[in-house]
Coordinates of C-alpha atoms in Angstrom, one line a residue:
X1 CA 0.0 0.0 0.0
X2 CA 1.4 3.4 -1.0
X3 CA 1.9 5.8 1.9
X4 CA 0.2 9.0 0.7
X5 CA 0.8 11.9 3.1
X6 CA -2.1 13.9 4.4
X7 CA -2.6 17.4 2.8
X8 CA -1.6 20.1 5.2
X9 CA -4.4 22.2 6.8
X10 CA -4.2 26.0 6.5
X11 CA -3.2 26.2 10.1
X12 CA -0.3 23.8 9.6
X13 CA 0.8 25.7 6.5
X14 CA 0.6 29.0 8.3
X15 CA 2.8 27.8 11.1
X16 CA 5.3 26.3 8.7
X17 CA 5.7 29.4 6.6
X18 CA 6.0 31.6 9.7
X19 CA 8.7 29.3 11.0
X20 CA 10.5 29.4 7.7
X21 CA 10.5 33.2 7.6
X22 CA 12.1 33.3 11.0
X23 CA 14.9 30.8 10.3
X24 CA 15.6 31.4 6.6
X25 CA 19.2 32.4 6.9
X26 CA 22.0 31.6 4.4
X27 CA 20.8 33.5 1.2
X28 CA 18.8 32.0 -1.6
X29 CA 20.9 28.8 -1.9
X30 CA 20.5 28.0 1.8
X31 CA 16.8 28.9 1.8
X32 CA 16.0 26.8 -1.3
X33 CA 18.0 23.8 0.2
X34 CA 16.0 24.2 3.5
X35 CA 12.7 24.2 1.7
X36 CA 13.7 21.2 -0.4
X37 CA 14.7 19.2 2.7
X38 CA 11.6 20.0 4.6
X39 CA 8.9 20.2 1.9
X40 CA 10.2 17.4 -0.4
X41 CA 12.1 15.0 1.9
X42 CA 10.4 15.4 5.3
X43 CA 6.8 16.7 4.9
X44 CA 6.4 15.4 1.4
X45 CA 4.0 18.3 0.5
X46 CA 5.5 18.4 -3.0
X47 CA 7.5 15.9 -5.1
X48 CA 11.1 16.8 -6.2
X49 CA 10.1 17.0 -9.9
X50 CA 7.3 19.5 -9.2
X51 CA 9.6 21.4 -6.8
X52 CA 12.3 21.8 -9.5
X53 CA 9.7 22.7 -12.1
X54 CA 8.5 25.5 -9.8
X55 CA 12.1 26.5 -9.0
X56 CA 13.2 26.8 -12.6
X57 CA 10.2 29.1 -13.3
X58 CA 11.2 31.3 -10.3
X59 CA 14.8 31.4 -11.5
X60 CA 13.8 33.2 -14.7
X61 CA 11.8 35.8 -13.0
X62 CA 13.0 39.1 -11.6
X63 CA 12.9 39.1 -7.9
X64 CA 14.0 36.9 -5.0
X65 CA 13.7 33.4 -6.2
X66 CA 13.4 31.7 -2.8
X67 CA 10.5 34.0 -1.7
X68 CA 8.8 33.4 -5.1
X69 CA 9.3 29.6 -4.7
X70 CA 7.6 29.7 -1.3
X71 CA 4.8 31.7 -2.8
X72 CA 4.4 29.2 -5.7
X73 CA 4.3 26.2 -3.4
X74 CA 1.9 27.9 -1.0
X75 CA -0.3 28.8 -4.0
X76 CA -0.4 25.2 -5.2
X77 CA -1.3 23.9 -1.8
X78 CA -3.9 26.5 -0.7
X79 CA -4.8 28.7 -3.7
X80 CA -4.3 32.4 -3.6
X81 CA -4.6 32.5 0.2
X82 CA -1.7 30.0 0.5
X83 CA 0.5 32.0 -1.9
X84 CA 0.0 35.3 -0.2
X85 CA 0.6 33.8 3.2
X86 CA 3.7 31.9 2.2
X87 CA 5.2 34.9 0.4
X88 CA 4.3 37.4 3.0
X89 CA 5.6 35.4 6.0
X90 CA 8.9 34.8 4.2
X91 CA 9.4 38.6 4.3
X92 CA 7.6 40.0 7.4
X93 CA 9.9 38.6 10.1
X94 CA 12.9 40.1 8.3
X95 CA 11.1 43.4 7.9
X96 CA 10.3 43.6 11.6
X97 CA 13.9 42.7 12.6
X98 CA 15.4 45.1 10.1
X99 CA 13.2 48.0 11.2
X100 CA 14.3 47.4 14.8
X101 CA 18.0 47.2 13.8
X102 CA 17.7 50.3 11.6
X103 CA 16.1 52.2 14.5
X104 CA 19.0 51.2 16.8
X105 CA 21.5 52.1 14.0
X106 CA 20.1 55.6 13.4
X107 CA 19.7 56.3 17.2
X108 CA 22.8 54.8 18.6
X109 CA 25.1 54.1 15.6
X110 CA 27.7 56.7 16.8
X111 CA 28.3 54.8 20.1
X112 CA 31.9 53.4 20.2
X113 CA 30.7 49.8 20.7
X114 CA 28.3 50.0 17.7
X115 CA 30.8 51.7 15.4
X116 CA 33.4 49.1 16.5
X117 CA 31.2 46.2 15.6
X118 CA 30.3 47.7 12.2
X119 CA 34.0 48.4 11.6
X120 CA 34.5 44.6 11.8
X121 CA 31.4 43.6 9.8
X122 CA 32.1 45.9 6.9
X123 CA 35.2 44.0 5.7
X124 CA 33.2 40.8 6.0
X125 CA 30.6 42.3 3.6
X126 CA 33.3 42.9 1.0
X127 CA 34.4 39.2 1.3
X128 CA 30.7 38.1 1.1
X129 CA 30.2 40.0 -2.1
X130 CA 33.4 38.6 -3.6
X131 CA 32.2 35.1 -2.7
X132 CA 28.9 35.8 -4.5
X133 CA 30.8 36.9 -7.6
X134 CA 33.0 33.7 -7.4
X135 CA 30.0 31.5 -6.9
X136 CA 27.9 32.8 -9.8
X137 CA 31.0 33.2 -12.0
X138 CA 32.2 29.7 -11.5
X139 CA 28.8 28.3 -12.4
X140 CA 28.1 30.7 -15.3
X141 CA 31.3 31.7 -17.1
X142 CA 32.0 28.5 -19.0
X143 CA 32.8 30.1 -22.4
X144 CA 35.1 33.0 -23.5
X145 CA 32.1 34.9 -24.9
X146 CA 30.5 34.9 -21.4
X147 CA 33.7 36.2 -19.9
X148 CA 33.7 39.0 -22.4
X149 CA 30.1 40.0 -21.5
X150 CA 31.1 40.0 -17.8
X151 CA 34.1 42.2 -18.4
X152 CA 32.2 44.6 -20.6
X153 CA 29.5 44.9 -17.9
X154 CA 32.1 45.7 -15.3
X155 CA 33.7 48.4 -17.5
X156 CA 30.2 49.8 -18.4
X157 CA 29.2 50.4 -14.8
X158 CA 32.7 51.0 -13.3
X159 CA 34.2 53.3 -15.9
X160 CA 31.1 54.8 -17.6
X161 CA 28.5 54.6 -14.8
X162 CA 25.9 53.3 -17.3
X163 CA 22.5 52.6 -15.7
X164 CA 21.9 49.0 -14.7
X165 CA 18.8 48.6 -16.8
X166 CA 20.8 49.5 -19.9
X167 CA 23.5 46.9 -19.0
X168 CA 20.7 44.2 -18.6
X169 CA 19.3 45.1 -22.0
X170 CA 22.7 45.0 -23.7
X171 CA 23.5 41.6 -22.1
X172 CA 20.1 40.2 -23.1
X173 CA 20.7 41.3 -26.7
X174 CA 24.2 39.8 -26.6
X175 CA 22.8 36.6 -25.3
X176 CA 20.1 36.5 -28.0
X177 CA 22.7 36.9 -30.7
X178 CA 25.1 34.5 -29.0
X179 CA 22.4 31.9 -28.7
X180 CA 22.1 31.9 -32.5
X181 CA 25.8 32.0 -33.2
X182 CA 27.1 29.7 -30.5
X183 CA 24.0 27.9 -29.0
X184 CA 26.1 25.5 -27.0
X185 CA 27.9 28.3 -25.1
X186 CA 24.7 30.2 -24.4
X187 CA 22.8 27.1 -23.2
X188 CA 24.8 27.1 -20.0
X189 CA 22.4 29.1 -17.9
X190 CA 22.6 27.8 -14.3
X191 CA 20.1 25.3 -13.1
X192 CA 19.8 24.3 -9.5
X193 CA 21.1 20.8 -9.1
X194 CA 19.6 19.0 -6.1
X195 CA 20.5 15.5 -5.1
X196 CA 17.8 13.0 -6.1
X197 CA 16.9 10.2 -3.9
X198 CA 14.2 7.5 -4.1
X199 CA 10.9 8.8 -5.1
X200 CA 8.3 8.8 -2.3
X201 CA 4.7 9.8 -2.8
X202 CA 3.8 13.5 -2.1
X203 CA 0.7 15.6 -1.6
X204 CA 1.5 17.2 -5.0
X205 CA 3.2 14.3 -6.8
X206 CA 4.7 13.9 -10.2
X207 CA 1.4 12.7 -11.7
X208 CA -1.0 14.7 -9.5
X209 CA -3.4 16.5 -11.7
X210 CA -3.1 20.2 -11.8
X211 CA -5.4 21.7 -9.1
X212 CA -8.5 23.3 -10.3
X213 CA -7.4 26.8 -9.2
X214 CA -4.1 26.4 -11.0
X215 CA -5.7 25.6 -14.4
X216 CA -5.0 28.2 -17.1
X217 CA -8.1 30.4 -17.5
X218 CA -7.6 33.7 -19.2
X219 CA -10.5 35.5 -17.5
X220 CA -9.0 34.6 -14.2
X221 CA -5.6 35.9 -15.2
X222 CA -7.2 39.1 -16.5
X223 CA -8.9 39.6 -13.1
X224 CA -5.7 39.0 -11.2
X225 CA -3.9 41.5 -13.4
X226 CA -6.6 44.1 -12.8
X227 CA -6.4 43.6 -9.1
X228 CA -2.6 44.0 -8.9
X229 CA -2.6 47.0 -11.2
X230 CA -5.3 48.5 -8.9
X231 CA -3.2 47.6 -5.7
X232 CA -0.1 49.3 -7.2
X233 CA -2.0 52.3 -8.6
X234 CA -4.1 52.9 -5.5
X235 CA -1.0 52.5 -3.3
X236 CA 1.1 55.0 -5.2
X237 CA -1.9 57.3 -5.9
X238 CA -2.7 57.5 -2.2
X239 CA 0.9 58.4 -1.3
X240 CA 1.0 61.0 -4.0
X241 CA -2.3 62.5 -3.0
X242 CA -1.2 62.7 0.6
X243 CA 2.3 64.0 0.4
X244 CA 2.8 65.0 -3.2
X245 CA 4.9 63.5 -6.1
X246 CA 8.1 65.2 -5.0
X247 CA 8.0 63.6 -1.6
X248 CA 10.6 61.0 -0.9
X249 CA 7.8 58.5 -0.1
X250 CA 6.4 58.9 -3.6
X251 CA 9.8 58.7 -5.2
X252 CA 10.6 55.5 -3.2
X253 CA 7.4 53.9 -4.4
X254 CA 8.1 54.6 -8.0
X255 CA 11.9 53.8 -7.8
X256 CA 11.5 50.5 -6.0
X257 CA 8.8 49.4 -8.4
X258 CA 11.4 49.7 -11.2
X259 CA 14.0 48.0 -9.0
X260 CA 11.7 45.1 -8.5
X261 CA 11.5 44.5 -12.2
X262 CA 15.3 44.5 -12.6
X263 CA 16.4 42.0 -9.9
X264 CA 17.7 39.3 -12.4
X265 CA 20.5 37.5 -10.6
X266 CA 19.4 38.3 -7.1
X267 CA 20.0 41.2 -4.7
X268 CA 23.7 41.5 -5.4
X269 CA 23.0 42.3 -9.0
X270 CA 20.4 45.0 -8.3
X271 CA 22.3 46.7 -5.4
X272 CA 24.3 48.8 -7.8
X273 CA 21.1 50.1 -9.3
X274 CA 19.7 50.8 -5.8
X275 CA 23.0 52.6 -4.9
X276 CA 22.8 54.7 -8.0
X277 CA 19.3 55.9 -7.2
X278 CA 19.3 55.9 -3.4
X279 CA 22.8 57.4 -2.8
X280 CA 23.7 59.3 -5.9
X281 CA 20.4 60.5 -7.4
X282 CA 18.1 61.0 -4.4
X283 CA 20.5 61.2 -1.5
X284 CA 18.4 59.1 0.8
X285 CA 21.5 57.7 2.5
X286 CA 25.3 57.9 2.2
X287 CA 27.6 55.3 0.7
X288 CA 28.9 54.3 4.2
X289 CA 25.3 53.8 5.4
X290 CA 24.6 51.6 2.3
X291 CA 27.5 49.3 3.3
X292 CA 26.2 49.2 6.9
X293 CA 22.7 48.3 5.6
X294 CA 24.1 45.4 3.7
X295 CA 25.9 44.2 6.8
X296 CA 22.7 44.3 8.8
X297 CA 20.8 42.6 5.9
X298 CA 23.3 39.7 5.9
X299 CA 22.6 39.0 9.6
X300 CA 18.8 38.7 9.3
X301 CA 16.6 35.9 7.9
X302 CA 14.7 36.4 4.7
X303 CA 15.8 37.5 1.2
X304 CA 18.8 39.7 1.0
X305 CA 16.9 42.2 -1.1
X306 CA 15.3 43.2 2.2
X307 CA 18.2 45.5 2.6
X308 CA 15.9 47.9 0.7
X309 CA 13.9 48.2 3.9
X310 CA 17.0 49.7 5.6
X311 CA 17.4 52.1 2.7
X312 CA 13.8 53.2 3.1
X313 CA 14.1 53.6 6.9
X314 CA 17.2 55.7 6.7
X315 CA 15.8 57.7 3.8
X316 CA 12.6 58.5 5.7
X317 CA 14.6 59.4 8.9
X318 CA 17.2 61.6 7.2
X319 CA 14.7 63.4 5.0
X320 CA 12.4 64.0 8.0
X321 CA 9.3 63.3 5.9
X322 CA 7.0 63.9 8.9
X323 CA 9.2 66.5 10.6
X324 CA 12.0 66.3 13.2
X325 CA 9.7 65.1 16.0
X326 CA 8.6 61.9 14.2
X327 CA 11.8 60.4 12.8
X328 CA 11.1 56.8 13.9
X329 CA 7.6 56.9 12.5
X330 CA 9.0 58.3 9.2
X331 CA 11.5 55.5 9.0
X332 CA 8.9 52.8 9.7
X333 CA 6.5 54.2 7.1
X334 CA 9.2 54.5 4.5
X335 CA 10.5 51.0 5.1
X336 CA 7.0 49.6 4.8
X337 CA 6.4 51.5 1.6
X338 CA 9.6 50.3 0.0
X339 CA 8.9 46.7 1.0
X340 CA 5.4 46.9 -0.4
X341 CA 6.5 48.1 -3.8
X342 CA 9.5 45.8 -4.0
X343 CA 7.6 42.6 -3.4
X344 CA 4.2 43.3 -5.0
X345 CA 5.5 42.4 -8.4
X346 CA 6.7 39.0 -7.1
X347 CA 3.2 38.0 -6.0
X348 CA 1.9 39.1 -9.4
X349 CA 4.4 37.1 -11.4
X350 CA 3.5 33.9 -9.4
X351 CA -0.3 34.2 -9.4
X352 CA -0.4 35.1 -13.1
X353 CA 2.5 33.0 -14.4
X354 CA 1.8 29.9 -12.2
X355 CA -1.2 28.7 -14.3
X356 CA 0.7 29.1 -17.5
X357 CA 3.7 27.1 -16.1
X358 CA 1.3 24.4 -14.7
X359 CA 0.1 23.6 -18.2
X360 CA 3.3 21.5 -18.6
X361 CA 5.4 19.7 -16.0
X362 CA 8.5 19.5 -18.2
X363 CA 11.7 21.1 -17.1
X364 CA 12.1 24.7 -18.1
X365 CA 15.3 25.8 -19.7
X366 CA 17.1 29.1 -19.4
X367 CA 17.0 31.2 -22.5
X368 CA 20.2 32.5 -24.2
X369 CA 19.3 36.1 -23.3
X370 CA 19.0 35.1 -19.6
X371 CA 22.4 33.4 -19.9
X372 CA 23.8 36.7 -21.2
X373 CA 22.2 38.6 -18.3
X374 CA 23.7 36.2 -15.8
X375 CA 27.2 36.7 -17.2
X376 CA 26.8 40.4 -17.0
X377 CA 25.6 40.1 -13.4
X378 CA 29.1 38.7 -12.5
X379 CA 30.7 41.9 -13.8
X380 CA 28.2 44.0 -11.9
X381 CA 28.8 42.2 -8.7
X382 CA 32.6 42.5 -9.0
X383 CA 32.0 46.3 -9.5
X384 CA 29.9 46.2 -6.3
X385 CA 32.8 44.5 -4.4
X386 CA 35.2 47.1 -5.8
X387 CA 33.0 49.9 -4.6
X388 CA 32.6 48.5 -1.1
X389 CA 36.4 47.7 -0.9
X390 CA 37.3 51.3 -1.7
X391 CA 35.0 52.7 0.9
X392 CA 35.9 50.2 3.6
X393 CA 39.7 49.8 3.1
X394 CA 40.4 53.4 2.1
X395 CA 37.8 55.3 4.1
X396 CA 39.7 58.6 3.9
X397 CA 40.6 58.1 0.2
X398 CA 44.0 57.4 -1.3
X399 CA 47.0 59.0 0.4
X400 CA 50.0 58.8 -1.8
X401 CA 52.5 59.5 0.9
X402 CA 51.3 56.7 3.1
X403 CA 51.9 52.9 3.0
X404 CA 49.5 51.3 0.5
X405 CA 47.8 54.7 0.1
X406 CA 46.9 55.0 3.8
X407 CA 44.7 51.9 3.9
X408 CA 42.9 50.8 7.0
X409 CA 45.1 47.8 7.8
X410 CA 42.8 46.5 10.5
X411 CA 40.0 46.4 8.1
X412 CA 42.2 44.8 5.4
X413 CA 43.3 42.1 7.8
X414 CA 39.7 41.3 8.8
X415 CA 38.6 41.3 5.1
X416 CA 41.4 38.9 4.1
X417 CA 40.6 36.6 7.0
X418 CA 36.9 36.7 6.1
X419 CA 37.6 35.9 2.4
X420 CA 39.8 32.9 3.4
X421 CA 37.1 31.6 5.8
X422 CA 34.4 31.9 3.1
X423 CA 36.2 30.8 0.0
X424 CA 38.8 28.4 1.3
X425 CA 37.2 26.8 4.4
X426 CA 33.5 27.2 3.4
X427 CA 32.6 28.6 6.8
X428 CA 29.0 29.9 7.0
X429 CA 28.2 33.5 6.4
X430 CA 26.6 34.1 9.8
X431 CA 29.6 32.6 11.7
X432 CA 32.0 34.8 9.7
X433 CA 30.0 37.9 10.3
X434 CA 29.8 37.4 14.1
X435 CA 33.5 36.6 14.2
X436 CA 34.3 39.8 12.3
X437 CA 32.0 41.8 14.5
X438 CA 33.8 40.4 17.6
X439 CA 37.1 41.3 16.1
X440 CA 35.9 44.9 15.4
X441 CA 34.6 45.2 18.9
X442 CA 37.9 44.0 20.4
X443 CA 39.9 46.4 18.3
X444 CA 37.8 49.3 19.3
X445 CA 38.1 48.4 23.0
X446 CA 41.9 48.3 22.8
X447 CA 42.1 51.8 21.3

């Protein structure tokens, strides 16, 4: 007799997604591996084939793939309610924690103990970004043409400060042409490879018919599209009507909507775009604060793109959008606005695209344009690491009369140690961050 697991109730699903949102450390790779172990191997809510089918769809979407995967599986299990709950609970614990940390950072960031901890964490962030570039590059750059795209992307953003959307468009065009000229080289887009064991029955199994709510029905897709356009329009319209188009809140809503549509390759790829807008164009925060925000984002559960909540909080606080007497309220409202407009498109992509993808259970393949974009992402991430390294290791700029230009040797030592720990010994990110924070604290205490 085949052991068929019992479908989870809404209460069981709610408790699981809430727990996942609170423990989902380790970036997208760790989060996806955690969901695979618990949902496929332990709970058997979904089979591995259907899990990978959903994952490959999420990988070709802009946005955080782990959060979108949770949304997709929640939607398969419990319709629209399940998708919204799974996706929202993947984000909300991180938002609450980041708002609290951002509040402490803005209120007490100048204290010696806090600045000492951040002095140790910042070099670790440089090493983490380099690790991301190495991880993506080693999986992606398997052909000289892809190396060329990566180097051109680096030069485009480093030397010419070209906008990130333009780099994405150019890489996609190069991938399209390359796919026709050298199809083998441009068919290398990364797939997630997960170990396959013996197949056990699951609630949503390989041969389970597509649930009724997941069938492709164009009137339903049109209705969902209308609802999401209304949610976006009403949200932004209400903000504009209340505070005006020139208010930082309105500009945040519009800017992070665009950012949400450009997050191919994950948070590290879109951070240069966020930096260009938030630091250089709008002045919501400084370059040093941007690095601090990424450090805080690395220590919290949830998708790394949640660092945008820190950007919103600091922007609302520094711009005093509600006056100097309501700085914390301004930060909380701005962080919430940024989070809303960043993640709203992710829910739309799943609820609209899911029924289309469920019409077939065959493996999806990355297109050649996406392969080109992924190669360009490597160059963009290397530029991000270069930018962070300059501000962390040479905080006062280059000083020609000093040894190695007057570099911060303590920060350099911590950064090198963090890079060795991550790249050579494969130590986890959280452990490295806490070790570097302790080193920074000790150095500040000895001064």
